[in-house]
Short mmCIF file of C-alpha atoms and ligand atoms in Angstrom, two decimals:
data_model
loop_
_atom_site.label_atom_id
_atom_site.label_comp_id
_atom_site.label_asym_id
_atom_site.label_seq_id
_atom_site.Cartn_x
_atom_site.Cartn_y
_atom_site.Cartn_z
CA MET A 1 18.39 20.30 3.40
CA LYS A 2 19.88 19.01 6.66
CA ALA A 3 20.32 22.22 8.69
CA LYS A 4 16.67 23.11 9.19
CA LEU A 5 15.37 19.58 9.61
CA PHE A 6 14.32 17.89 12.82
CA LYS A 7 16.90 16.39 15.18
CA LYS A 8 14.66 13.57 16.38
CA VAL A 9 11.59 11.90 14.84
CA LEU A 10 9.19 9.43 16.45
CA VAL A 11 7.82 6.77 14.10
CA ALA A 12 4.28 5.81 15.15
CA ASN A 13 4.17 2.51 13.30
CA ARG A 14 5.73 -0.93 13.02
CA GLY A 15 7.07 -3.41 10.46
CA GLU A 16 8.45 -2.48 7.08
CA ILE A 17 7.10 1.07 6.96
CA ALA A 18 8.64 1.98 10.32
CA VAL A 19 11.99 0.71 9.04
CA ARG A 20 11.52 2.55 5.71
CA VAL A 21 10.89 5.86 7.49
CA MET A 22 13.84 5.37 9.89
CA ARG A 23 16.15 4.61 6.95
CA ALA A 24 15.35 8.05 5.52
CA CYS A 25 15.83 9.65 8.94
CA HIS A 26 19.23 8.07 9.47
CA GLU A 27 20.39 9.17 6.01
CA LEU A 28 19.35 12.71 6.95
CA GLY A 29 21.18 12.56 10.28
CA ILE A 30 17.92 12.47 12.25
CA THR A 31 17.74 10.40 15.46
CA THR A 32 14.83 7.93 15.52
CA VAL A 33 12.39 6.83 18.19
CA ALA A 34 10.38 3.63 17.77
CA VAL A 35 7.29 2.50 19.60
CA TYR A 36 6.40 -1.17 20.05
CA SER A 37 3.71 -3.40 21.49
CA ASP A 38 4.04 -6.61 23.51
CA ALA A 39 3.93 -8.59 20.25
CA ASP A 40 6.82 -6.55 18.81
CA ARG A 41 9.29 -6.71 21.72
CA ASN A 42 11.87 -8.39 19.46
CA ALA A 43 10.77 -6.74 16.22
CA ILE A 44 13.37 -5.30 13.85
CA HIS A 45 11.73 -1.86 13.77
CA ALA A 46 12.25 -1.54 17.55
CA ARG A 47 15.92 -2.56 17.30
CA TYR A 48 16.54 -0.37 14.26
CA ALA A 49 15.66 2.84 16.10
CA ASP A 50 18.10 4.83 18.25
CA GLU A 51 15.63 4.40 21.12
CA ALA A 52 12.47 2.33 21.47
CA HIS A 53 9.55 2.63 23.86
CA HIS A 54 6.99 0.03 24.83
CA ILE A 55 3.48 1.44 24.42
CA GLY A 56 1.14 -1.38 25.36
CA ALA A 57 -0.44 -4.74 24.66
CA ALA A 58 -0.49 -6.48 21.29
CA ALA A 59 -4.02 -5.44 20.30
CA PRO A 60 -3.73 -2.29 18.12
CA ALA A 61 -6.30 -0.47 20.31
CA HIS A 62 -3.90 -0.86 23.25
CA SER A 63 -0.72 0.19 21.47
CA TYR A 64 -0.38 1.57 17.91
CA LEU A 65 -3.78 3.29 18.15
CA GLN A 66 -2.97 5.02 21.47
CA LEU A 67 -2.98 8.51 20.00
CA GLU A 68 -2.59 10.57 23.16
CA LYS A 69 0.03 8.24 24.64
CA ILE A 70 2.14 8.43 21.46
CA VAL A 71 1.93 12.22 21.15
CA LYS A 72 2.84 12.64 24.83
CA LEU A 73 5.77 10.25 24.41
CA ALA A 74 7.11 12.34 21.51
CA GLY A 75 7.14 15.40 23.78
CA ASP A 76 8.70 13.47 26.67
CA VAL A 77 11.59 12.11 24.59
CA GLY A 78 12.23 15.40 22.81
CA ALA A 79 11.11 14.37 19.31
CA GLN A 80 10.19 17.41 17.19
CA ALA A 81 8.07 15.42 14.74
CA ILE A 82 6.02 12.25 14.32
CA HIS A 83 5.76 10.15 11.15
CA PRO A 84 2.54 8.09 11.15
CA GLY A 85 3.41 5.56 8.39
CA TYR A 86 0.27 4.03 6.86
CA GLY A 87 -2.74 2.36 8.51
CA PHE A 88 -3.22 2.73 12.28
CA LEU A 89 -3.56 6.47 13.11
CA SER A 90 -2.22 7.78 9.81
CA GLU A 91 -5.47 9.21 8.42
CA ARG A 92 -7.14 10.35 11.65
CA PRO A 93 -7.49 14.15 11.61
CA GLU A 94 -7.27 14.06 15.42
CA PHE A 95 -3.62 12.97 15.07
CA PRO A 96 -2.28 16.16 13.42
CA GLU A 97 -4.56 18.16 15.75
CA ALA A 98 -3.14 16.51 18.88
CA CYS A 99 0.39 16.98 17.51
CA GLN A 100 -0.23 20.67 16.96
CA ALA A 101 -1.62 21.07 20.49
CA ALA A 102 1.54 19.41 21.85
CA GLY A 103 3.92 21.47 19.72
CA VAL A 104 5.04 18.46 17.67
CA VAL A 105 5.12 18.50 13.85
CA PHE A 106 2.96 15.88 12.10
CA ILE A 107 4.72 14.55 8.99
CA GLY A 108 1.60 14.34 6.84
CA PRO A 109 -1.32 16.42 5.59
CA PRO A 110 -3.21 19.02 7.65
CA ALA A 111 -6.30 17.88 9.58
CA ALA A 112 -8.57 19.98 7.34
CA ALA A 113 -7.34 18.26 4.16
CA MET A 114 -7.83 14.84 5.81
CA ARG A 115 -11.38 15.79 6.79
CA ALA A 116 -12.27 17.11 3.33
CA MET A 117 -10.99 13.91 1.71
CA GLY A 118 -12.46 11.69 4.45
CA SER A 119 -15.95 12.50 3.26
CA LYS A 120 -16.24 10.84 -0.15
CA LEU A 121 -19.18 13.03 -1.18
CA GLU A 122 -17.27 16.17 -0.24
CA ALA A 123 -14.13 14.93 -2.01
CA ARG A 124 -16.15 14.15 -5.19
CA ALA A 125 -17.86 17.54 -5.13
CA LEU A 126 -14.56 19.34 -4.58
CA ALA A 127 -12.89 17.38 -7.39
CA ALA A 128 -15.79 17.96 -9.82
CA ALA A 129 -15.87 21.69 -9.01
CA HIS A 130 -12.21 21.88 -10.04
CA GLY A 131 -12.61 20.14 -13.38
CA VAL A 132 -11.61 16.64 -12.30
CA PRO A 133 -13.72 13.95 -14.03
CA VAL A 134 -16.04 11.99 -11.73
CA THR A 135 -18.57 9.28 -12.61
CA PRO A 136 -22.19 10.44 -12.85
CA GLY A 137 -23.60 10.22 -9.33
CA SER A 138 -26.12 11.41 -6.77
CA GLU A 139 -26.02 13.54 -3.64
CA ALA A 140 -26.56 11.94 -0.22
CA LEU A 141 -29.68 9.77 -0.43
CA ASP A 142 -32.46 10.16 2.13
CA ASP A 143 -35.44 8.10 0.98
CA PRO A 144 -36.05 5.15 -1.39
CA ASP A 145 -38.03 7.21 -3.96
CA GLU A 146 -35.28 9.78 -4.23
CA ALA A 147 -32.71 6.97 -4.64
CA ALA A 148 -34.75 5.31 -7.37
CA ARG A 149 -35.12 8.60 -9.24
CA ALA A 150 -31.38 9.28 -9.02
CA ALA A 151 -30.47 5.77 -10.17
CA ARG A 152 -32.89 5.98 -13.13
CA VAL A 153 -31.29 9.23 -14.31
CA ILE A 154 -27.77 7.78 -13.92
CA GLY A 155 -28.79 4.46 -15.52
CA PHE A 156 -28.15 0.94 -14.19
CA PRO A 157 -25.86 -0.64 -13.15
CA VAL A 158 -25.11 1.66 -10.23
CA ILE A 159 -22.88 1.23 -7.17
CA VAL A 160 -24.06 2.28 -3.72
CA LYS A 161 -21.22 3.76 -1.66
CA PRO A 162 -20.82 5.03 1.89
CA SER A 163 -19.70 8.67 2.09
CA GLY A 164 -17.90 8.14 5.38
CA GLY A 165 -15.06 5.94 4.23
CA GLY A 166 -13.40 4.23 1.28
CA GLY A 167 -11.57 1.00 0.69
CA GLY A 168 -14.64 -0.77 -0.70
CA ILE A 169 -16.33 -1.32 2.68
CA GLY A 170 -20.12 -1.60 2.38
CA MET A 171 -20.25 -0.96 -1.39
CA LYS A 172 -23.00 -2.72 -3.34
CA VAL A 173 -23.43 -3.07 -7.09
CA VAL A 174 -27.07 -2.88 -8.21
CA GLU A 175 -28.14 -4.16 -11.64
CA ARG A 176 -31.88 -3.34 -11.49
CA GLU A 177 -34.20 -0.99 -9.67
CA ALA A 178 -35.90 -3.85 -7.80
CA ASP A 179 -32.67 -4.49 -5.87
CA LEU A 180 -31.87 -0.88 -5.03
CA ALA A 181 -33.71 -0.41 -1.71
CA ALA A 182 -32.15 -3.50 -0.12
CA ALA A 183 -28.67 -2.50 -1.32
CA ILE A 184 -29.04 0.97 0.16
CA GLU A 185 -30.19 -0.48 3.48
CA SER A 186 -27.25 -2.91 3.57
CA CYS A 187 -24.72 -0.19 2.63
CA ARG A 188 -26.21 2.18 5.22
CA ASN A 189 -25.83 -0.41 8.00
CA ALA A 190 -22.26 -1.25 7.01
CA ALA A 191 -21.41 2.47 6.81
CA ARG A 192 -22.90 3.19 10.22
CA SER A 193 -20.94 0.44 11.95
CA ALA A 194 -17.65 0.92 10.05
CA PHE A 195 -17.48 4.73 9.87
CA GLY A 196 -20.13 5.97 12.32
CA ASP A 197 -21.78 7.77 9.40
CA PRO A 198 -24.81 6.20 7.62
CA THR A 199 -24.69 8.59 4.64
CA VAL A 200 -24.77 6.77 1.28
CA TYR A 201 -24.98 7.79 -2.39
CA VAL A 202 -25.00 6.13 -5.81
CA GLU A 203 -22.64 6.33 -8.79
CA LYS A 204 -22.72 4.89 -12.29
CA TYR A 205 -20.96 1.53 -11.98
CA VAL A 206 -17.93 1.06 -14.24
CA ARG A 207 -17.78 -2.69 -14.92
CA LYS A 208 -14.19 -3.85 -15.33
CA PRO A 209 -12.04 -0.83 -14.65
CA ARG A 210 -8.37 -0.60 -13.94
CA HIS A 211 -7.35 0.98 -10.65
CA ILE A 212 -4.75 3.63 -11.39
CA GLU A 213 -3.52 6.17 -8.85
CA ILE A 214 -1.36 9.30 -9.04
CA GLN A 215 1.31 10.14 -6.46
CA VAL A 216 1.33 13.80 -5.48
CA ILE A 217 3.44 15.80 -3.06
CA ALA A 218 2.93 19.39 -1.97
CA ASP A 219 4.99 21.78 0.14
CA GLN A 220 3.81 24.60 2.41
CA HIS A 221 4.69 27.23 -0.21
CA GLY A 222 2.03 26.37 -2.79
CA SER A 223 4.04 23.97 -4.91
CA VAL A 224 2.08 20.81 -5.81
CA VAL A 225 3.64 18.25 -8.13
CA HIS A 226 2.70 14.77 -9.35
CA LEU A 227 5.07 11.84 -9.79
CA GLY A 228 3.04 9.83 -12.27
CA GLU A 229 0.82 6.81 -11.88
CA ARG A 230 0.82 3.40 -10.29
CA GLU A 231 -1.21 0.57 -11.81
CA CYS A 232 -2.83 -1.21 -8.85
CA SER A 233 -5.47 -3.34 -10.55
CA ILE A 234 -4.12 -6.65 -9.24
CA GLN A 235 -5.84 -6.80 -5.88
CA ARG A 236 -8.07 -9.13 -3.94
CA ARG A 237 -10.84 -7.90 -1.66
CA HIS A 238 -9.40 -4.37 -1.89
CA GLN A 239 -5.95 -5.58 -0.79
CA LYS A 240 -3.38 -4.85 -3.46
CA ILE A 241 -1.09 -7.75 -4.32
CA LEU A 242 1.20 -6.44 -7.07
CA GLU A 243 1.66 -2.89 -8.35
CA GLU A 244 3.64 -1.50 -11.28
CA THR A 245 4.59 1.75 -12.92
CA PRO A 246 4.17 2.89 -15.62
CA SER A 247 0.74 1.40 -16.23
CA PRO A 248 0.59 -0.58 -19.49
CA ALA A 249 -2.56 1.47 -20.28
CA VAL A 250 -1.21 4.97 -19.72
CA THR A 251 0.26 7.06 -22.54
CA PRO A 252 2.31 10.22 -21.93
CA ASP A 253 -0.80 12.27 -22.80
CA ILE A 254 -3.02 10.37 -20.32
CA ARG A 255 -0.27 10.68 -17.67
CA ARG A 256 -0.16 14.43 -18.14
CA ARG A 257 -3.96 14.76 -17.96
CA MET A 258 -4.34 12.45 -14.94
CA GLY A 259 -1.41 14.18 -13.25
CA GLU A 260 -2.94 17.61 -13.79
CA ALA A 261 -6.30 16.36 -12.49
CA ALA A 262 -4.62 14.95 -9.37
CA VAL A 263 -2.76 18.22 -8.76
CA SER A 264 -6.05 20.16 -9.12
CA ALA A 265 -7.77 17.88 -6.59
CA ALA A 266 -4.87 18.22 -4.13
CA ARG A 267 -4.82 22.02 -4.52
CA ALA A 268 -8.59 22.21 -4.02
CA ALA A 269 -8.26 20.28 -0.75
CA GLY A 270 -5.43 22.48 0.55
CA TYR A 271 -3.27 19.40 0.55
CA VAL A 272 0.29 19.46 1.91
CA ASN A 273 2.77 16.53 2.09
CA ALA A 274 2.55 13.21 0.18
CA GLY A 275 -0.80 11.85 -0.95
CA THR A 276 -2.37 9.66 -3.58
CA VAL A 277 -5.29 10.44 -5.85
CA GLU A 278 -7.12 7.25 -6.87
CA PHE A 279 -8.90 6.86 -10.19
CA ILE A 280 -10.75 4.14 -11.99
CA PHE A 281 -9.74 3.87 -15.63
CA SER A 282 -11.78 2.36 -18.44
CA GLU A 283 -11.43 2.60 -22.22
CA GLY A 284 -9.09 5.58 -22.07
CA ASP A 285 -11.28 7.57 -19.64
CA PHE A 286 -10.50 8.13 -15.97
CA TYR A 287 -12.71 9.07 -13.04
CA PHE A 288 -11.72 10.41 -9.62
CA LEU A 289 -12.43 7.97 -6.76
CA GLU A 290 -10.79 9.20 -3.56
CA VAL A 291 -7.65 10.63 -1.99
CA ASN A 292 -5.45 8.59 0.32
CA ALA A 293 -4.04 11.12 2.77
CA ARG A 294 -0.89 9.17 3.66
CA LEU A 295 2.27 7.60 2.31
CA GLN A 296 1.17 4.37 0.66
CA VAL A 297 2.53 0.83 0.84
CA GLU A 298 3.35 0.92 -2.88
CA HIS A 299 5.29 4.23 -2.85
CA PRO A 300 8.66 2.55 -3.63
CA ILE A 301 7.85 1.86 -7.30
CA THR A 302 7.40 5.61 -7.82
CA GLU A 303 10.73 6.20 -6.08
CA GLU A 304 12.45 3.68 -8.35
CA VAL A 305 11.29 5.25 -11.63
CA THR A 306 11.58 8.93 -10.58
CA GLY A 307 14.65 8.79 -8.31
CA VAL A 308 12.75 10.84 -5.70
CA ASP A 309 12.98 9.70 -2.06
CA LEU A 310 9.38 10.33 -1.00
CA VAL A 311 10.04 9.96 2.73
CA LYS A 312 12.89 12.50 2.66
CA GLU A 313 10.65 14.92 0.76
CA GLN A 314 7.85 14.34 3.30
CA ILE A 315 10.22 15.22 6.13
CA ALA A 316 11.52 18.31 4.31
CA VAL A 317 8.08 19.74 3.49
CA ALA A 318 6.86 19.03 7.04
CA ALA A 319 9.83 21.08 8.29
CA GLY A 320 8.68 23.94 6.07
CA LEU A 321 11.30 23.53 3.35
CA PRO A 322 10.29 23.80 -0.31
CA LEU A 323 10.14 20.67 -2.49
CA SER A 324 13.59 19.87 -3.88
CA PHE A 325 12.25 19.72 -7.47
CA ARG A 326 9.61 21.22 -9.77
CA GLN A 327 7.10 19.49 -12.04
CA GLU A 328 9.37 20.09 -15.08
CA ASP A 329 12.19 18.28 -13.28
CA VAL A 330 10.24 15.04 -12.87
CA ALA A 331 11.43 12.42 -15.34
CA TRP A 332 10.46 8.76 -15.40
CA LYS A 333 13.02 6.08 -16.13
CA GLY A 334 12.33 2.41 -16.78
CA HIS A 335 9.71 0.19 -15.19
CA ALA A 336 9.18 -0.91 -11.58
CA ILE A 337 7.08 -3.68 -10.02
CA GLU A 338 6.27 -4.26 -6.34
CA MET A 339 5.20 -7.66 -5.06
CA ARG A 340 3.68 -7.85 -1.61
CA ILE A 341 5.08 -10.87 0.22
CA ASN A 342 2.43 -11.72 2.79
CA ALA A 343 2.40 -14.46 5.41
CA GLU A 344 -0.76 -15.92 3.87
CA ASP A 345 -1.67 -19.20 2.24
CA PRO A 346 -2.97 -18.51 -1.29
CA ALA A 347 -4.10 -22.16 -1.58
CA ARG A 348 -6.42 -21.69 1.41
CA GLY A 349 -8.16 -18.49 0.42
CA PHE A 350 -5.17 -16.30 1.39
CA ILE A 351 -5.81 -16.86 5.11
CA PRO A 352 -3.11 -15.29 7.27
CA ASN A 353 -0.39 -17.71 8.36
CA PRO A 354 1.47 -15.89 11.15
CA ARG A 355 4.46 -17.99 12.16
CA ARG A 356 8.10 -17.70 13.18
CA ILE A 357 10.33 -17.20 10.13
CA THR A 358 12.71 -20.15 10.25
CA ARG A 359 14.83 -19.46 7.17
CA TRP A 360 15.32 -16.23 5.25
CA VAL A 361 17.62 -15.17 2.43
CA SER A 362 16.71 -11.94 0.63
CA PRO A 363 17.12 -11.76 -3.13
CA SER A 364 19.70 -9.25 -4.31
CA GLY A 365 21.59 -8.24 -7.44
CA PRO A 366 20.81 -5.58 -10.07
CA GLY A 367 17.51 -3.73 -9.80
CA VAL A 368 16.29 -5.49 -6.65
CA ARG A 369 15.06 -3.76 -3.49
CA ILE A 370 13.55 -5.35 -0.38
CA ASP A 371 11.62 -3.24 2.13
CA SER A 372 10.91 -5.35 5.20
CA GLY A 373 10.74 -5.30 8.97
CA PHE A 374 11.36 -9.04 9.26
CA GLY A 375 14.27 -11.43 8.98
CA PRO A 376 15.48 -14.90 10.03
CA GLY A 377 14.01 -15.73 13.43
CA SER A 378 11.37 -12.99 13.31
CA ASP A 379 7.92 -13.78 14.59
CA VAL A 380 5.01 -12.63 12.43
CA PRO A 381 2.39 -11.66 15.01
CA PRO A 382 -1.27 -12.56 14.38
CA ASN A 383 -2.41 -9.11 15.56
CA TYR A 384 -1.46 -7.02 12.52
CA ASP A 385 -1.58 -7.26 8.76
CA SER A 386 0.36 -10.07 7.20
CA LEU A 387 2.80 -8.09 5.02
CA VAL A 388 6.31 -9.37 5.74
CA ALA A 389 8.25 -7.88 2.83
CA LYS A 390 7.91 -5.85 -0.31
CA LEU A 391 9.99 -7.06 -3.22
CA ILE A 392 10.54 -4.17 -5.60
CA VAL A 393 12.31 -4.58 -8.93
CA HIS A 394 13.37 -1.97 -11.44
CA GLY A 395 14.33 -2.58 -15.06
CA ALA A 396 14.91 -0.64 -18.26
CA ASP A 397 11.47 -1.67 -19.55
CA ARG A 398 8.51 -3.87 -18.53
CA ALA A 399 10.04 -7.02 -19.99
CA GLU A 400 13.25 -6.57 -18.01
CA ALA A 401 11.32 -5.75 -14.82
CA ILE A 402 9.24 -8.93 -15.20
CA ALA A 403 12.33 -11.07 -15.85
CA ARG A 404 14.00 -9.54 -12.80
CA ALA A 405 10.93 -10.14 -10.66
CA ARG A 406 10.86 -13.84 -11.59
CA ARG A 407 14.60 -14.17 -11.00
CA ALA A 408 14.35 -12.45 -7.60
CA LEU A 409 11.38 -14.58 -6.50
CA ARG A 410 13.38 -17.71 -7.33
CA GLU A 411 16.21 -16.47 -5.11
CA PHE A 412 13.96 -15.59 -2.16
CA VAL A 413 14.19 -18.05 0.77
CA LEU A 414 11.35 -17.49 3.25
CA ALA A 415 10.37 -20.50 5.34
CA GLY A 416 8.06 -20.79 8.32
CA PRO A 417 4.81 -19.18 7.19
CA ALA A 418 3.16 -19.94 3.86
CA THR A 419 3.64 -16.88 1.63
CA THR A 420 2.45 -15.25 -1.57
CA ILE A 421 5.86 -15.85 -3.25
CA PRO A 422 4.70 -18.77 -5.45
CA TYR A 423 1.47 -16.94 -6.30
CA HIS A 424 3.51 -14.00 -7.61
CA GLN A 425 5.47 -16.45 -9.78
CA ALA A 426 2.15 -17.61 -11.25
CA ILE A 427 0.96 -14.05 -11.92
CA LEU A 428 4.23 -13.17 -13.65
CA GLU A 429 3.96 -16.11 -16.07
CA SER A 430 0.28 -15.51 -16.87
CA GLY A 431 -0.51 -14.50 -20.45
CA ASP A 432 -2.91 -11.72 -19.50
CA PHE A 433 -0.41 -10.22 -17.07
CA ARG A 434 2.36 -10.36 -19.64
CA ALA A 435 0.07 -8.72 -22.21
CA GLY A 436 -0.81 -5.98 -19.72
CA ASN A 437 -4.49 -7.01 -19.73
CA LEU A 438 -5.36 -5.94 -16.20
CA THR A 439 -8.62 -5.09 -14.42
CA THR A 440 -9.68 -4.94 -10.79
CA ARG A 441 -11.18 -8.41 -11.41
CA PHE A 442 -7.86 -9.93 -12.54
CA ILE A 443 -7.55 -12.27 -9.53
CA GLU A 444 -11.15 -13.57 -9.62
CA ASP A 445 -10.96 -13.90 -13.43
CA HIS A 446 -7.83 -16.07 -13.09
CA PRO A 447 -8.58 -18.94 -10.68
CA GLU A 448 -6.09 -21.08 -12.64
CA LEU A 449 -3.25 -19.12 -11.01
CA LEU A 450 -3.76 -21.26 -7.90
CA ASP A 451 -2.95 -24.41 -9.90
CA ALA A 452 -0.13 -22.73 -11.78
CA MET A 453 1.31 -21.73 -8.40
CA ARG A 454 1.88 -25.37 -7.35
CA GLN A 455 4.90 -25.87 -9.61
CA PHE A 456 6.65 -23.11 -7.62
CA LEU A 457 5.85 -24.52 -4.17
CA ASP A 458 8.74 -26.98 -4.16
CA GLN A 459 11.14 -24.80 -6.11
CA VAL A 460 14.44 -24.64 -4.25
CA SER A 461 16.32 -21.35 -4.05
CA PRO A 462 19.92 -21.53 -5.26
CA MET A 463 20.82 -19.06 -2.49
CA GLU A 464 20.55 -21.44 0.46
CA TYR A 465 22.64 -24.61 0.76
CA GLY A 466 20.56 -26.12 3.58
CA ALA A 467 17.27 -25.83 1.73
CA ASP A 468 18.03 -28.48 -0.87
CA PRO A 469 17.05 -31.97 0.38
CA ARG A 470 20.08 -33.47 -1.39
CA HIS A 471 22.33 -31.10 0.52
CA VAL A 472 20.57 -31.90 3.78
CA ALA A 473 21.16 -35.61 3.14
CA ALA A 474 24.80 -34.97 2.20
CA ALA A 475 25.36 -32.86 5.33
CA ALA A 476 23.79 -35.55 7.54
CA ALA A 477 26.01 -38.21 5.96
CA ALA A 478 29.08 -36.04 6.56
CA VAL A 479 28.18 -35.61 10.24
CA ALA A 480 27.54 -39.34 10.61
CA ALA A 481 30.95 -40.10 9.06
CA VAL A 482 32.72 -37.80 11.52
CA VAL A 483 30.83 -39.30 14.47
CA SER A 484 31.68 -42.89 13.49
CA GLN A 485 35.32 -41.83 12.89
CA GLN A 486 35.40 -40.40 16.46
CA GLN A 487 33.81 -43.54 17.87
CA ARG A 488 36.44 -45.72 16.20
CA SER A 489 39.35 -43.61 17.47
C1 MV4 B 501 -16.19 2.02 -8.26
C2 MV4 B 501 -16.09 0.90 -9.11
C3 MV4 B 501 -16.80 0.94 -10.28
N1 MV4 B 501 -17.58 2.01 -10.57
N2 MV4 B 501 -16.97 3.05 -8.58
C4 MV4 B 501 -13.86 0.15 -4.56
C5 MV4 B 501 -12.95 0.77 -3.56
C6 MV4 B 501 -13.18 2.24 -3.64
N3 MV4 B 501 -11.96 2.96 -3.56
C7 MV4 B 501 -13.90 2.46 -4.92
N4 MV4 B 501 -14.18 1.17 -5.48
C8 MV4 B 501 -14.79 1.03 -6.69
N5 MV4 B 501 -15.54 2.06 -7.08
C9 MV4 B 501 -17.64 3.04 -9.72
N6 MV4 B 501 -18.42 4.07 -10.02
C10 MV4 B 501 -15.28 -0.16 -8.73
C11 MV4 B 501 -14.63 -0.10 -7.52
C12 MV4 B 501 -13.81 -1.23 -7.22
C13 MV4 B 501 -12.44 -1.11 -7.08
C14 MV4 B 501 -11.79 0.11 -7.20
C15 MV4 B 501 -10.43 0.20 -7.06
C16 MV4 B 501 -9.69 -0.94 -6.80
C17 MV4 B 501 -10.30 -2.15 -6.66
C18 MV4 B 501 -11.68 -2.27 -6.80
C19 MV4 B 501 -12.28 -3.50 -6.68
C20 MV4 B 501 -13.63 -3.61 -6.80
C21 MV4 B 501 -14.40 -2.47 -7.06
#
C-alpha cells in the first residue's frame, strides 16, 4: 500500500478526529500537517503533527472554516492531500473543488456526490429509483393546497422536512391537517436561514423508529462495499450519545438487505471514499433517510468489529488504490459500543461545561480504546463542540461489551469539566438498554436516568491515588508529619 500513497497530508480539523487521522498517517509513514486556531495553541492535535500552522482566531469562521486559506497552506507546505475530518468544511462541495483547482487530493467524496446527497429530495429520488425503500412522501411543496392534498394521500401524521439539509433542523411533525400550513411556514423559514434553501416536502412520519446507519466505502475502480450497521438510536436533539454494533434489532438477513440498499444508494450517487447511509428502522422495515458524505464520529465501532482501519482505507482509495478487501471478505466479530464523553453537565440540560481538565487517567485493559485530543492540563475551548473523548469497548458479545463499558467508565478519571461519564453509567444499567429496547426517543422516555446518574457522581476511580478523599487526608497528614519533624530538628 505504502509506495503509491502520499508523503504528506494536511488535516483540516482539530480534537480527537485530527489525532485519529494523524495516527493512521503515521502508521502509513505519511508526514502530517496540523492547523490550529488561537484557542488550540496548546492543543494535542497541534503537537501531535510533524508540523503545525496557526490559521486564525478561535471562532470557526476565522480558522477551521477558512477554506481558501487551508487549501493554499496545503500547497505551500507541500502536502499532496487534505483530510477534512467531520464537521467544519467536511461536507462542503466547494472543498473538493478548491482542492482539485490547487492540485491537492481531497480525502473524501467527489463534489458531485456531495451535491447529490446534499439535496434531501434529490437523494430520496435517487435512492427510490434504485430500489432503496423510502417512506411515502411528496415532491417539493409550493402552495398550501398542494401540501394538504399530498399529506391527505400520505396520511397523517406527516413530518415536514427541509430539502436543503439534514440533521433534524427545521423538521416539524404534523398530526392533523389544521396544523399543516403553519408547520410548513415554520420549516420553510428555518430552512431558508439554516441552508439558504426554502424548499420543503412532507413524508409519512414513523413514530418511534430506531436510527440505524450503514457504513460504506468505495474506491475509484467501481468497488463499493458495506461494513454493516451502527445502532445510533440513543441521541438527544440529534446529537448521538452512545452507539453500538451490531444493532440488537438487526438479523443477518436484515444486515444483508440494508447493506445492499446502502451500496445501491452509494453507487447511484457516484460515491467514492467512506460514507454513511442513514435509515430509520421500525418493526423490521427500514427506510432511507440521508447520506452523510464524511467519516463519522462513531466510525471506530465498525473498525472494532470488522478489523478494517477506515482512515487507512480512505487514504488508499483517495490515492487511487483499490480497496484492500471485497464484500465477501468482510466478517463481523463480537460487539462494540462507543460512548461520547462530552464536557457537558447532564444534570443541567447537558449544557456545555468547557473547562481546564485538571485530572485525567484513561481507562485501559482488554477491549478498551480511547480516541481523544485531550489530556491532563488540556483546556476545552468554548468555541467548538464539547466532545473530549470517545470511549470504545469491544467484547465477544453484547453482554461482555456492556460489562467492559461499565468497568472502563469506573476507571476513567476526568476532572475539571462536568462530563457525560456518570450518565453513560446510568444508561448501561437501565433495563430497556440492557434488553436492547431502543428508539430515537430513548433519552426523553427515560428521565429517570438523571436520578440514576447521581450514584455515579461521587464514585472514585481506583486508578488515581489522589482522587480518594481518604488518600488526600493521609497524604496531607504525611506532609504535616515531615514538616513538624523538620521543625523539631
Ligand atoms: C424521520 C423521522 C420519522 N419519520 N422521518 C431527523 C433527522 C433526520 N436525519 C431525519 N430525522 C427523522 N426523520 C420520518 N419519515 C424521525 C426522524 C428523527 C430522527 C432520525 C434519526 C435519528 C434521530 C431522530 C430523532 C428525531 C426524529
